[in-house]
Amino acid sequence: MTQETGGFAAFNLNPNILSAVIATGYEEPSAIQQQSIPIIMAGHDMIGQAQTGTGKTAAFALPILHRIDPAKREPQALILAPTRELALQVATAFETYAKQMPGVTVVAVYGGAPMGPQLKAIRNGAQIVVATPGRLCDHLRRDEKVLSTVNHLVLDEADEMLKLGFMDDLEVIFKALPPTRQTVLFSATLPQSIRAIAERHLRDPQHVKIQTKTQTVTAIEQAHLLVHADQKTSAVLSLLEVEDFDALIMFVRTKQATLDLASALEAKGYKAAALNGDIAQNQRERVIDSLKDGRLDIVVATDVAARGLDVPRITHVFNVDMPYDPESYVHRIGRTGRAGREGRALLLVTPRERRMLQVIERVTGQKVAEVRLPDAQAVLDARIKKLTNSLTPLVADAESTHGDLLDRLIADIGCSPRALAAALLRKATNGQALTLAAIERDRPLVPNSAPRERSERSGDRPDRGDRERRAPVPLAEGRARCRTALGARDGIAAKNLLGAILNEGGLAREAIGRIQVRDSFSLVELPEAGLEGLLAKLKDTRVAGKQLKLRRYRED
Ligand code: AMP
């Protein structure tokens, strides 16, 4: 165990939970975790004011797991979430933290999926039920006793649940739970309606709020870019092409992410290294010295490992993963703009994290402008500029050193000087894309300005369609977006995907919407109705010799 995990060890969580947390690579608890975990572990009711990105899921999941009895095969904790996406995300988080707790199972209960298997999983003794309120009420109508053993309730994103009109459903659920249960409520905002719920249904709750002081950030130009979580690495690589940086620090959340990103950067030829809490102190110092003297240009670090790092060469900070709170954002970006120099800070924001961005803007009193990924033309211009810069100094005397060789090669090969120069360029640029079309093909897909997840209601209650939130590129009514990991680099073109889906899926051409082929993946719009059946039909379909493995595409 490293020194940094001492933060989690101090909670005295069940050792199986602690070792699962350590295995995720978290180095220390976030502020909301630091404050909430002891309160929930002690069995108190609690109101936590926190939004996505603060680490709030682990703030309740870890102590709840600690409090359940794995030997009892019955529902013990119920987590309510406003959307199916959040419910799935929370269920996955529970599964991760419960990985080393034998016998603990988690079930996600949400609209748009068959009810039977959900009910069966509950009856089979899943201790953790993560549900959207609408679907849970449907279950309660079938079996009003289904929640009678639950003694921990968490309302996650309570304000969002009310916005989506779940107030009545919540009341039905409260009634179905034992009154002696522990109740924890998390909400980004605490409007009167939420306070009223707390008043009626929580007992002597303790309040946890991450205090945010106004912070000043000067001489640092800040920007943010909307991006899906799985596109961060390619977005970072695109940004690096056009940013004029000297040295750069990138912040991520886990040790594994420092290693993954640093090696992706090294593979593209950047002088990059990882810095995390597992790396021995003397090695960390070596990394920092290398960044200082230019042997390294990029360091990918966790917040813990970057503590005290002061390198005047740093011109840029990339917040690849969102910081937990505005203070640590300010702290991170303060790594640039040292010694009165100008700095630039970029923040990658996934669709679910936009609230956190607003909090950062409020606390710093500054707008963090939105930027888009550089377009293909900008990338091409930047690449050509770099090539020009690297060749210009050679032109002055290369003819005297290599001119004779050039004449001989032209004669031996029997080609024109232009053909030979082009061949040498191809070799020198090592297969790098230097045409608009090739760059365009490699670019990641990035959400437009207002991507939002869908409300769980839209799946099973079309009459509440007005609550449906928007997807990245607006989808036509009744369509779902699906993703395959096959892309242009696998030799796939849109027509191959279309042909395979038409043949194997037995669909009419009009049933298939937009097909977008990118380098490492593709997106296809398919009919929402009967989607599960269609995906099952396409389960073994192969395209260009590879398994298609089409899945519903989630925004983040
Ligand atoms: P949440 O605010 O719960 O949506 O969490 C946001 C992200 O932070 C998730 O990807 C978590 O896996 C991650 N996370 C939560 N707690 C920590 C921690 N203590 N250290 C590093 N990452 C964390």
Coordinates of C-alpha atoms and ligand atoms in Angstrom, one line a residue:
M1 CA 0.0 0.0 0.0
T2 CA 1.4 3.4 -0.8
Q3 CA 1.4 6.3 1.6
E4 CA -1.4 8.0 -0.4
T5 CA -3.9 5.2 0.1
G6 CA -3.6 5.9 3.8
G7 CA -6.4 8.3 3.1
F8 CA -8.8 5.5 2.4
A9 CA -7.3 3.2 5.0
A10 CA -8.2 5.7 7.8
F11 CA -11.9 5.1 7.3
N12 CA -11.6 1.6 8.6
L13 CA -13.7 0.2 5.8
N14 CA -14.2 -3.5 5.5
P15 CA -10.7 -4.6 4.2
N16 CA -12.3 -6.2 1.1
I17 CA -13.7 -2.8 0.1
L18 CA -10.5 -1.0 0.8
S19 CA -8.5 -3.4 -1.4
A20 CA -11.0 -3.0 -4.2
V21 CA -10.6 0.8 -3.9
I22 CA -6.9 0.5 -4.0
A23 CA -7.2 -1.7 -7.1
T24 CA -9.1 1.0 -8.9
G25 CA -6.1 3.3 -8.5
Y26 CA -7.7 6.0 -6.4
E27 CA -4.9 7.6 -4.4
E28 CA -6.8 9.6 -1.9
P29 CA -10.5 10.4 -1.0
S30 CA -12.0 13.4 -2.6
A31 CA -13.4 16.2 -0.4
I32 CA -17.0 14.9 -0.5
Q33 CA -15.7 11.4 0.3
Q34 CA -13.6 12.6 3.1
Q35 CA -16.6 14.1 4.8
S36 CA -19.5 11.8 3.9
I37 CA -17.9 8.3 4.4
P38 CA -17.6 8.5 8.2
I39 CA -21.1 10.0 8.6
I40 CA -22.8 7.3 6.4
M41 CA -20.6 4.5 8.0
A42 CA -21.9 5.7 11.4
G43 CA -25.5 5.2 10.2
H44 CA -26.6 8.8 10.2
D45 CA -29.0 10.3 7.7
M46 CA -27.2 12.8 5.5
I47 CA -27.7 15.5 2.9
G48 CA -24.7 15.9 0.6
Q49 CA -24.5 18.8 -1.8
A50 CA -22.3 17.7 -4.6
Q51 CA -22.5 17.2 -8.4
T52 CA -21.1 14.6 -10.8
G53 CA -17.4 14.7 -10.9
T54 CA -16.8 15.2 -7.2
G55 CA -16.6 11.5 -6.5
K56 CA -20.0 11.4 -4.9
T57 CA -20.8 7.9 -6.0
A58 CA -18.0 6.3 -4.0
A59 CA -18.9 8.7 -1.2
F60 CA -22.1 6.7 -0.6
A61 CA -21.2 3.4 -2.3
L62 CA -18.3 2.6 0.0
P63 CA -20.0 3.2 3.4
I64 CA -23.2 1.5 2.2
L65 CA -21.3 -1.6 1.1
H66 CA -19.5 -1.5 4.5
R67 CA -22.9 -1.5 6.2
I68 CA -24.7 -4.3 4.4
D69 CA -24.5 -7.9 5.5
P70 CA -23.3 -10.0 2.5
A71 CA -24.6 -13.2 4.2
K72 CA -28.1 -12.0 3.9
R73 CA -29.5 -12.7 0.5
E74 CA -32.1 -9.9 0.3
P75 CA -32.3 -6.3 -0.8
Q76 CA -30.6 -4.1 1.8
A77 CA -29.7 -0.9 0.0
L78 CA -31.7 1.0 -2.6
I79 CA -30.1 3.7 -4.7
L80 CA -32.5 5.9 -6.7
A81 CA -31.1 7.7 -9.8
P82 CA -32.9 9.9 -12.2
T83 CA -31.9 8.3 -15.5
R84 CA -31.1 4.8 -16.7
E85 CA -27.6 6.0 -17.7
L86 CA -26.8 7.1 -14.1
A87 CA -28.4 4.0 -12.7
L88 CA -26.2 1.8 -14.8
Q89 CA -23.1 3.9 -13.9
V90 CA -23.9 3.7 -10.2
A91 CA -24.5 -0.1 -10.4
T92 CA -21.2 -0.5 -12.2
A93 CA -19.4 1.5 -9.5
F94 CA -21.0 -0.7 -6.8
E95 CA -19.9 -3.8 -8.7
T96 CA -16.3 -2.4 -8.9
Y97 CA -16.1 -1.6 -5.2
A98 CA -17.8 -5.0 -4.2
K99 CA -15.5 -7.0 -6.4
Q100 CA -13.8 -8.6 -3.5
M101 CA -16.9 -9.1 -1.4
P102 CA -18.1 -12.7 -2.1
G103 CA -21.8 -13.1 -2.4
V104 CA -22.7 -9.4 -2.9
T105 CA -24.7 -8.8 -6.0
V106 CA -26.1 -5.6 -7.6
V107 CA -29.1 -5.2 -9.8
A108 CA -29.9 -2.2 -12.0
V109 CA -33.7 -1.6 -12.4
Y110 CA -34.7 0.8 -15.1
G111 CA -37.3 1.4 -17.8
G112 CA -37.0 0.1 -21.4
A113 CA -35.7 -3.3 -20.4
P114 CA -37.9 -6.4 -19.5
M115 CA -39.2 -6.4 -16.0
G116 CA -39.0 -10.2 -15.4
P117 CA -35.2 -10.5 -15.1
Q118 CA -35.0 -7.5 -12.9
L119 CA -37.6 -8.9 -10.5
K120 CA -35.9 -12.2 -10.5
A121 CA -32.5 -10.7 -9.6
I122 CA -34.1 -8.9 -6.7
R123 CA -35.8 -12.0 -5.5
N124 CA -32.6 -14.0 -5.9
G125 CA -31.1 -11.9 -3.2
A126 CA -29.3 -8.9 -4.8
Q127 CA -28.3 -6.8 -1.8
I128 CA -27.9 -3.6 -3.7
V129 CA -30.7 -2.3 -6.0
V130 CA -30.0 0.7 -8.1
A131 CA -33.2 1.9 -9.7
T132 CA -34.9 4.7 -11.6
P133 CA -38.1 5.7 -9.7
G134 CA -40.6 5.1 -12.5
R135 CA -39.6 1.5 -13.1
L136 CA -39.3 0.8 -9.4
C137 CA -42.9 1.9 -8.9
D138 CA -43.9 -0.5 -11.7
H139 CA -42.3 -3.3 -9.7
L140 CA -44.0 -2.1 -6.5
R141 CA -47.3 -2.3 -8.2
R142 CA -46.7 -6.0 -8.9
D143 CA -45.2 -6.8 -5.4
E144 CA -45.5 -4.2 -2.7
K145 CA -43.2 -6.1 -0.4
V146 CA -40.3 -6.1 -2.7
L147 CA -38.5 -3.4 -0.7
S148 CA -39.5 -4.4 2.8
T149 CA -36.0 -5.4 3.8
V150 CA -34.2 -2.3 2.5
N151 CA -32.5 -0.4 5.4
H152 CA -30.4 2.1 3.4
L153 CA -31.8 4.5 0.9
V154 CA -29.8 6.8 -1.3
L155 CA -31.4 9.5 -3.5
D156 CA -28.7 10.4 -6.1
E157 CA -29.1 13.6 -8.0
A158 CA -32.4 14.3 -6.1
D159 CA -32.9 17.7 -7.8
E160 CA -32.7 16.0 -11.2
M161 CA -35.3 13.4 -10.1
L162 CA -37.7 16.2 -9.2
K163 CA -37.1 18.1 -12.4
L164 CA -38.0 14.9 -14.3
G165 CA -41.3 14.8 -12.4
F166 CA -40.6 11.8 -10.1
M167 CA -42.0 13.5 -7.0
D168 CA -45.1 11.2 -6.8
D169 CA -43.1 8.1 -7.5
L170 CA -40.7 9.0 -4.7
E171 CA -43.5 9.3 -2.2
V172 CA -44.7 5.8 -3.2
I173 CA -41.2 4.4 -2.7
F174 CA -40.8 6.1 0.7
K175 CA -44.0 4.4 1.8
A176 CA -42.8 1.0 0.7
L177 CA -39.6 1.2 2.8
P178 CA -39.2 0.5 6.5
P179 CA -39.4 3.8 8.4
T180 CA -36.3 2.8 10.4
R181 CA -34.0 2.9 7.4
Q182 CA -31.0 5.2 6.9
T183 CA -31.6 7.8 4.2
V184 CA -28.9 9.7 2.3
L185 CA -29.7 12.4 -0.2
F186 CA -27.3 13.8 -2.7
S187 CA -28.2 16.8 -4.8
A188 CA -26.2 19.5 -6.7
T189 CA -28.7 22.1 -5.6
L190 CA -31.0 22.3 -2.6
P191 CA -34.2 24.1 -3.7
Q192 CA -37.2 24.3 -1.4
S193 CA -38.7 21.1 -2.9
I194 CA -35.6 19.1 -1.9
R195 CA -35.5 20.6 1.6
A196 CA -39.2 19.7 2.0
I197 CA -38.4 16.1 1.1
A198 CA -35.5 16.1 3.6
E199 CA -37.8 17.5 6.3
R200 CA -40.4 14.8 5.8
H201 CA -38.3 11.8 5.1
L202 CA -34.8 12.2 6.7
R203 CA -34.2 11.9 10.5
D204 CA -31.9 14.5 12.0
P205 CA -29.7 14.6 8.8
Q206 CA -26.1 15.8 8.9
H207 CA -25.2 18.3 6.1
V208 CA -22.1 18.0 4.0
K209 CA -21.2 20.7 1.6
I210 CA -17.9 21.3 -0.1
Q211 CA -17.1 24.8 0.8
T212 CA -16.0 26.8 -2.2
K213 CA -14.2 30.0 -1.8
T214 CA -13.8 32.4 -4.6
Q215 CA -10.4 32.0 -6.2
T216 CA -8.6 34.2 -8.5
V217 CA -6.7 33.0 -11.5
T218 CA -4.8 35.5 -13.5
A219 CA -2.5 35.3 -16.5
I220 CA -4.0 31.9 -17.4
E221 CA -6.1 31.6 -20.5
Q222 CA -8.7 29.0 -19.9
A223 CA -10.8 26.9 -22.3
H224 CA -12.9 23.7 -22.2
L225 CA -13.7 21.1 -24.8
L226 CA -16.7 18.8 -24.7
V227 CA -15.7 15.2 -25.3
H228 CA -16.9 11.7 -24.6
A229 CA -14.9 9.8 -22.1
D230 CA -13.6 7.2 -24.5
Q231 CA -12.4 9.9 -26.9
K232 CA -10.2 11.7 -24.5
T233 CA -6.9 10.3 -25.7
S234 CA -7.6 11.1 -29.3
A235 CA -8.8 14.6 -28.4
V236 CA -5.6 15.2 -26.4
L237 CA -3.5 14.1 -29.4
S238 CA -5.4 16.5 -31.7
L239 CA -5.0 19.4 -29.3
L240 CA -1.3 18.8 -29.0
E241 CA -0.9 19.1 -32.7
V242 CA -2.0 22.7 -32.7
E243 CA -1.1 24.0 -29.2
D244 CA 2.2 25.8 -29.2
F245 CA 3.6 24.5 -25.9
D246 CA 6.9 24.4 -24.2
A247 CA 6.2 21.9 -21.4
L248 CA 2.9 20.6 -20.4
I249 CA 1.3 18.8 -17.5
M250 CA -1.8 16.7 -17.9
F251 CA -4.0 15.7 -14.9
V252 CA -5.9 12.5 -14.7
R253 CA -7.6 10.7 -11.8
T254 CA -6.0 7.3 -11.5
K255 CA -2.6 5.8 -11.6
Q256 CA -3.6 3.6 -14.5
A257 CA -4.7 6.6 -16.5
T258 CA -1.3 8.2 -16.0
L259 CA 0.4 5.1 -17.4
D260 CA -2.1 4.7 -20.3
L261 CA -2.0 8.3 -21.4
A262 CA 1.8 8.6 -21.1
S263 CA 2.3 5.6 -23.2
A264 CA -0.2 6.8 -25.9
L265 CA 1.8 10.0 -26.0
E266 CA 5.1 8.3 -26.2
A267 CA 3.8 6.1 -29.0
K268 CA 3.1 9.3 -31.0
G269 CA 6.7 10.5 -30.4
Y270 CA 6.2 12.9 -27.5
K271 CA 8.7 13.0 -24.7
A272 CA 6.2 12.0 -22.0
A273 CA 6.2 10.3 -18.6
A274 CA 3.7 9.3 -15.9
L275 CA 3.8 10.6 -12.4
N276 CA 1.7 8.8 -9.8
G277 CA 1.8 7.8 -6.1
D278 CA 3.2 4.3 -6.9
I279 CA 6.3 5.8 -8.4
A280 CA 9.2 6.0 -5.8
Q281 CA 10.1 9.4 -4.6
N282 CA 13.6 9.5 -6.2
Q283 CA 12.1 8.4 -9.5
R284 CA 9.5 11.2 -9.3
E285 CA 12.2 13.7 -8.7
R286 CA 14.0 12.4 -11.8
V287 CA 10.8 12.9 -13.8
I288 CA 10.4 16.5 -12.6
D289 CA 14.1 17.3 -13.3
S290 CA 13.7 15.9 -16.8
L291 CA 10.7 18.1 -17.3
K292 CA 12.7 21.1 -16.0
D293 CA 15.6 20.6 -18.4
G294 CA 13.7 19.5 -21.5
R295 CA 14.4 15.8 -21.6
L296 CA 10.7 15.5 -21.1
D297 CA 8.0 17.8 -22.4
I298 CA 4.9 16.2 -21.0
V299 CA 4.1 14.8 -17.6
V300 CA 0.8 12.9 -17.0
A301 CA 0.1 13.1 -13.3
T302 CA -2.5 12.5 -10.6
D303 CA -3.2 15.4 -8.2
V304 CA -1.3 13.7 -5.4
A305 CA 1.8 13.0 -7.3
A306 CA 2.0 16.6 -8.7
R307 CA 1.9 18.2 -5.3
G308 CA 4.5 20.9 -5.0
L309 CA 5.5 20.6 -8.6
D310 CA 7.0 23.9 -9.8
V311 CA 8.4 24.0 -13.2
P312 CA 8.7 27.4 -14.9
R313 CA 8.8 25.8 -18.4
I314 CA 5.2 24.7 -18.1
T315 CA 3.1 26.7 -20.6
H316 CA 0.1 24.4 -20.6
V317 CA -2.1 22.4 -18.2
F318 CA -4.5 19.9 -19.7
N319 CA -7.2 18.7 -17.2
V320 CA -7.9 15.5 -19.0
D321 CA -10.0 14.3 -16.1
M322 CA -12.2 16.7 -14.2
P323 CA -10.8 17.8 -10.8
Y324 CA -13.0 17.0 -7.8
D325 CA -13.6 20.6 -6.8
P326 CA -12.9 24.1 -7.9
E327 CA -10.0 24.5 -5.5
S328 CA -8.1 21.6 -7.0
Y329 CA -8.9 23.1 -10.5
V330 CA -7.3 26.4 -9.4
H331 CA -4.4 24.5 -7.9
R332 CA -3.8 22.5 -11.0
I333 CA -3.9 25.3 -13.4
G334 CA -1.7 27.4 -11.2
R335 CA 1.1 25.0 -12.4
T336 CA 1.3 27.2 -15.5
G337 CA 1.6 31.0 -15.7
R338 CA 4.5 30.8 -13.3
A339 CA 6.9 33.7 -12.8
G340 CA 4.5 36.1 -14.5
R341 CA 4.4 34.2 -17.7
E342 CA 1.2 33.5 -19.6
G343 CA -0.2 30.1 -19.3
R344 CA -3.0 28.2 -21.0
A345 CA -5.3 25.7 -19.3
L346 CA -7.6 23.3 -21.1
L347 CA -10.3 21.3 -19.5
L348 CA -11.9 18.2 -21.1
V349 CA -15.6 18.0 -20.0
T350 CA -17.8 14.9 -20.6
P351 CA -21.5 15.6 -21.1
R352 CA -22.3 14.6 -17.5
E353 CA -19.7 16.9 -16.1
R354 CA -21.0 20.2 -17.4
R355 CA -22.5 21.1 -14.1
M356 CA -19.0 20.9 -12.5
L357 CA -17.8 23.3 -15.2
Q358 CA -20.4 25.8 -14.2
V359 CA -19.4 25.5 -10.5
I360 CA -15.8 26.1 -11.5
E361 CA -16.8 29.2 -13.5
R362 CA -18.8 30.5 -10.6
V363 CA -16.1 30.0 -8.0
T364 CA -13.3 31.4 -10.2
G365 CA -15.6 34.2 -11.4
Q366 CA -14.4 33.5 -14.9
K367 CA -15.9 32.1 -18.0
V368 CA -14.1 29.1 -19.3
A369 CA -14.6 29.5 -23.1
E370 CA -15.6 26.5 -25.2
V371 CA -13.2 25.5 -27.9
R372 CA -13.7 22.9 -30.5
L373 CA -11.3 20.3 -31.6
P374 CA -8.9 21.7 -34.3
D375 CA -10.4 21.0 -37.7
A376 CA -8.6 19.0 -40.3
Q377 CA -7.3 22.1 -42.0
A378 CA -5.8 23.4 -38.7
V379 CA -4.1 20.1 -38.0
L380 CA -2.7 19.9 -41.6
D381 CA -1.4 23.5 -41.3
A382 CA 0.2 22.7 -38.0
R383 CA 1.9 19.6 -39.4
I384 CA 3.2 21.4 -42.4
K385 CA 4.4 24.2 -40.2
K386 CA 6.4 21.7 -38.1
L387 CA 7.8 20.1 -41.1
T388 CA 8.8 23.5 -42.6
N389 CA 10.4 24.5 -39.3
S390 CA 12.4 21.3 -39.1
L391 CA 13.6 21.5 -42.8
T392 CA 14.3 25.2 -43.0
P393 CA 17.6 25.2 -41.1
L394 CA 18.8 22.2 -43.2
V395 CA 18.2 23.9 -46.5
A396 CA 21.1 26.3 -46.0
D397 CA 23.9 23.7 -46.2
A398 CA 22.4 20.3 -47.0
E399 CA 23.2 20.8 -50.6
S400 CA 26.9 21.0 -49.8
T401 CA 26.8 17.9 -47.6
H402 CA 24.3 15.7 -49.5
G403 CA 24.1 17.3 -53.0
D404 CA 26.4 14.8 -54.6
L405 CA 24.6 11.9 -53.1
L406 CA 21.3 13.4 -54.4
D407 CA 22.7 13.5 -58.0
R408 CA 23.9 9.9 -57.7
L409 CA 20.5 8.7 -56.4
I410 CA 18.6 10.4 -59.2
A411 CA 20.9 8.8 -61.7
D412 CA 20.8 5.4 -60.1
I413 CA 17.1 5.3 -59.6
G414 CA 16.4 7.1 -62.8
C415 CA 13.8 9.4 -61.4
S416 CA 13.1 13.1 -61.3
P417 CA 14.4 15.3 -58.4
R418 CA 10.8 16.0 -57.5
A419 CA 10.0 12.2 -57.3
L420 CA 13.1 11.6 -55.1
A421 CA 12.3 14.6 -52.8
A422 CA 8.7 13.3 -52.4
A423 CA 10.0 9.8 -51.6
L424 CA 12.4 11.2 -49.0
L425 CA 9.5 13.3 -47.5
R426 CA 7.4 10.2 -47.2
K427 CA 10.2 8.5 -45.3
A428 CA 10.8 11.5 -43.1
T429 CA 7.2 11.9 -42.2
N430 CA 6.9 8.2 -41.4
G431 CA 3.4 7.6 -42.6
Q432 CA 1.9 10.7 -41.0
A433 CA -1.3 11.8 -42.6
L434 CA -0.5 15.0 -44.5
T435 CA -3.7 15.4 -46.6
L436 CA -7.1 16.7 -45.5
A437 CA -8.9 13.5 -46.3
A438 CA -6.5 11.3 -44.2
I439 CA -6.6 13.6 -41.2
E440 CA -10.4 13.9 -41.4
R441 CA -10.7 10.1 -41.3
D442 CA -8.6 9.9 -38.1
R443 CA -10.5 12.6 -36.2
P444 CA -12.5 11.5 -33.1
L445 CA -16.2 12.3 -32.9
V446 CA -16.9 14.9 -30.3
P447 CA -20.3 15.9 -28.9
N448 CA -21.9 19.1 -30.1
S449 CA -22.5 21.8 -27.5
A450 CA -25.6 20.3 -25.9
P451 CA -25.4 16.6 -25.6
R452 CA -27.5 15.2 -22.8
E453 CA -28.5 11.7 -21.8
R454 CA -32.0 10.5 -22.2
S455 CA -34.5 10.4 -19.4
E456 CA -35.4 6.9 -18.5
R457 CA -39.0 7.8 -19.1
S458 CA -38.5 8.2 -22.8
G459 CA -38.0 4.5 -23.3
D460 CA -41.1 3.2 -21.7
R461 CA -43.5 6.2 -21.6
P462 CA -43.5 7.9 -25.0
D463 CA -46.1 10.3 -23.8
R464 CA -43.5 11.9 -21.6
G465 CA -41.4 12.5 -24.6
D466 CA -41.1 16.2 -23.8
R467 CA -38.8 15.2 -21.0
E468 CA -36.4 13.4 -23.3
R469 CA -33.0 15.1 -23.3
R470 CA -31.0 15.5 -26.4
A471 CA -28.3 13.1 -27.7
P472 CA -25.0 14.3 -29.3
V473 CA -26.1 14.7 -32.9
P474 CA -29.8 14.9 -32.7
L475 CA -31.3 11.5 -33.5
A476 CA -34.4 11.1 -35.5
E477 CA -37.5 10.0 -33.5
G478 CA -37.5 6.4 -32.7
R479 CA -33.8 5.8 -33.5
A480 CA -31.0 4.6 -31.2
R481 CA -27.3 5.1 -31.8
C482 CA -25.2 2.0 -31.8
R483 CA -21.4 1.6 -31.8
T484 CA -19.0 -1.0 -33.1
A485 CA -15.3 -1.0 -32.5
L486 CA -14.7 -1.7 -36.2
G487 CA -13.6 1.4 -38.1
A488 CA -11.7 2.6 -41.1
R489 CA -8.5 1.1 -39.8
D490 CA -10.2 -2.3 -40.0
G491 CA -10.9 -1.7 -43.7
I492 CA -14.5 -0.9 -43.0
A493 CA -16.6 1.5 -45.1
A494 CA -20.2 2.6 -44.5
K495 CA -21.5 0.4 -47.3
N496 CA -20.0 -2.7 -45.6
L497 CA -21.8 -1.9 -42.4
L498 CA -25.0 -1.2 -44.2
G499 CA -24.9 -4.4 -46.2
A500 CA -24.2 -6.5 -43.2
I501 CA -27.0 -5.0 -41.1
L502 CA -29.5 -5.2 -44.0
N503 CA -28.7 -8.8 -44.8
E504 CA -28.3 -10.2 -41.3
G505 CA -30.8 -8.0 -39.5
G506 CA -33.5 -8.3 -42.1
L507 CA -34.2 -4.5 -42.0
A508 CA -35.5 -2.2 -44.7
R509 CA -33.0 0.3 -46.0
E510 CA -35.1 3.2 -44.6
A511 CA -34.9 1.7 -41.1
I512 CA -31.1 2.5 -40.9
G513 CA -30.1 6.1 -40.3
R514 CA -26.8 7.8 -40.4
I515 CA -23.6 5.7 -40.5
Q516 CA -20.4 7.4 -39.3
V517 CA -17.2 5.5 -39.8
R518 CA -14.2 6.8 -37.9
D519 CA -10.7 5.3 -37.7
S520 CA -11.2 3.1 -34.6
F521 CA -15.0 2.8 -34.4
S522 CA -18.2 3.4 -36.2
L523 CA -21.7 4.6 -35.2
V524 CA -24.9 3.5 -36.8
E525 CA -28.5 4.7 -36.2
L526 CA -31.0 1.9 -35.8
P527 CA -34.7 1.7 -34.9
E528 CA -35.2 1.9 -31.2
A529 CA -38.2 -0.4 -31.4
G530 CA -37.0 -4.0 -31.2
L531 CA -33.4 -2.9 -30.8
E532 CA -32.4 -5.6 -28.3
G533 CA -33.8 -8.3 -30.6
L534 CA -31.9 -6.8 -33.6
L535 CA -28.7 -6.6 -31.7
A536 CA -29.1 -10.3 -30.6
K537 CA -29.7 -11.2 -34.3
L538 CA -26.5 -9.5 -35.3
K539 CA -24.6 -11.1 -32.4
D540 CA -22.4 -13.3 -34.6
T541 CA -22.3 -11.0 -37.7
R542 CA -18.8 -10.5 -39.1
V543 CA -17.7 -7.6 -41.3
A544 CA -14.4 -7.7 -43.2
G545 CA -13.6 -10.9 -41.3
K546 CA -14.1 -9.3 -37.9
Q547 CA -16.9 -9.6 -35.3
L548 CA -19.3 -6.6 -35.6
K549 CA -20.2 -6.6 -31.9
L550 CA -22.7 -3.7 -32.2
R551 CA -23.8 -2.2 -28.9
R552 CA -26.1 0.6 -27.9
Y553 CA -24.0 3.7 -27.7
R554 CA -24.0 5.7 -24.4
E555 CA -22.9 9.3 -24.4
D556 CA -20.3 9.0 -21.7
Ligands
AMP1 P1 -18.7 10.7 -9.6 O1 -18.6 12.2 -9.1 O2 -19.1 9.8 -8.5 O3 -19.5 10.6 -10.8 O4 -17.2 10.3 -9.9 C1 -16.5 10.8 -11.0 C2 -15.3 10.0 -11.3 O5 -14.2 10.0 -10.3 C3 -15.5 8.5 -11.5 O6 -14.9 8.1 -12.7 C4 -14.8 7.8 -10.4 O7 -14.4 6.5 -10.7 C5 -13.7 8.8 -10.1 N1 -13.3 8.8 -8.6 C6 -14.2 8.8 -7.6 N2 -13.4 8.9 -6.4 C7 -12.1 8.9 -6.8 C8 -10.9 9.0 -6.0 N3 -10.9 9.1 -4.7 N4 -9.8 9.1 -6.7 C9 -9.8 9.0 -8.1 N5 -10.9 8.9 -8.8 C10 -12.1 8.9 -8.2

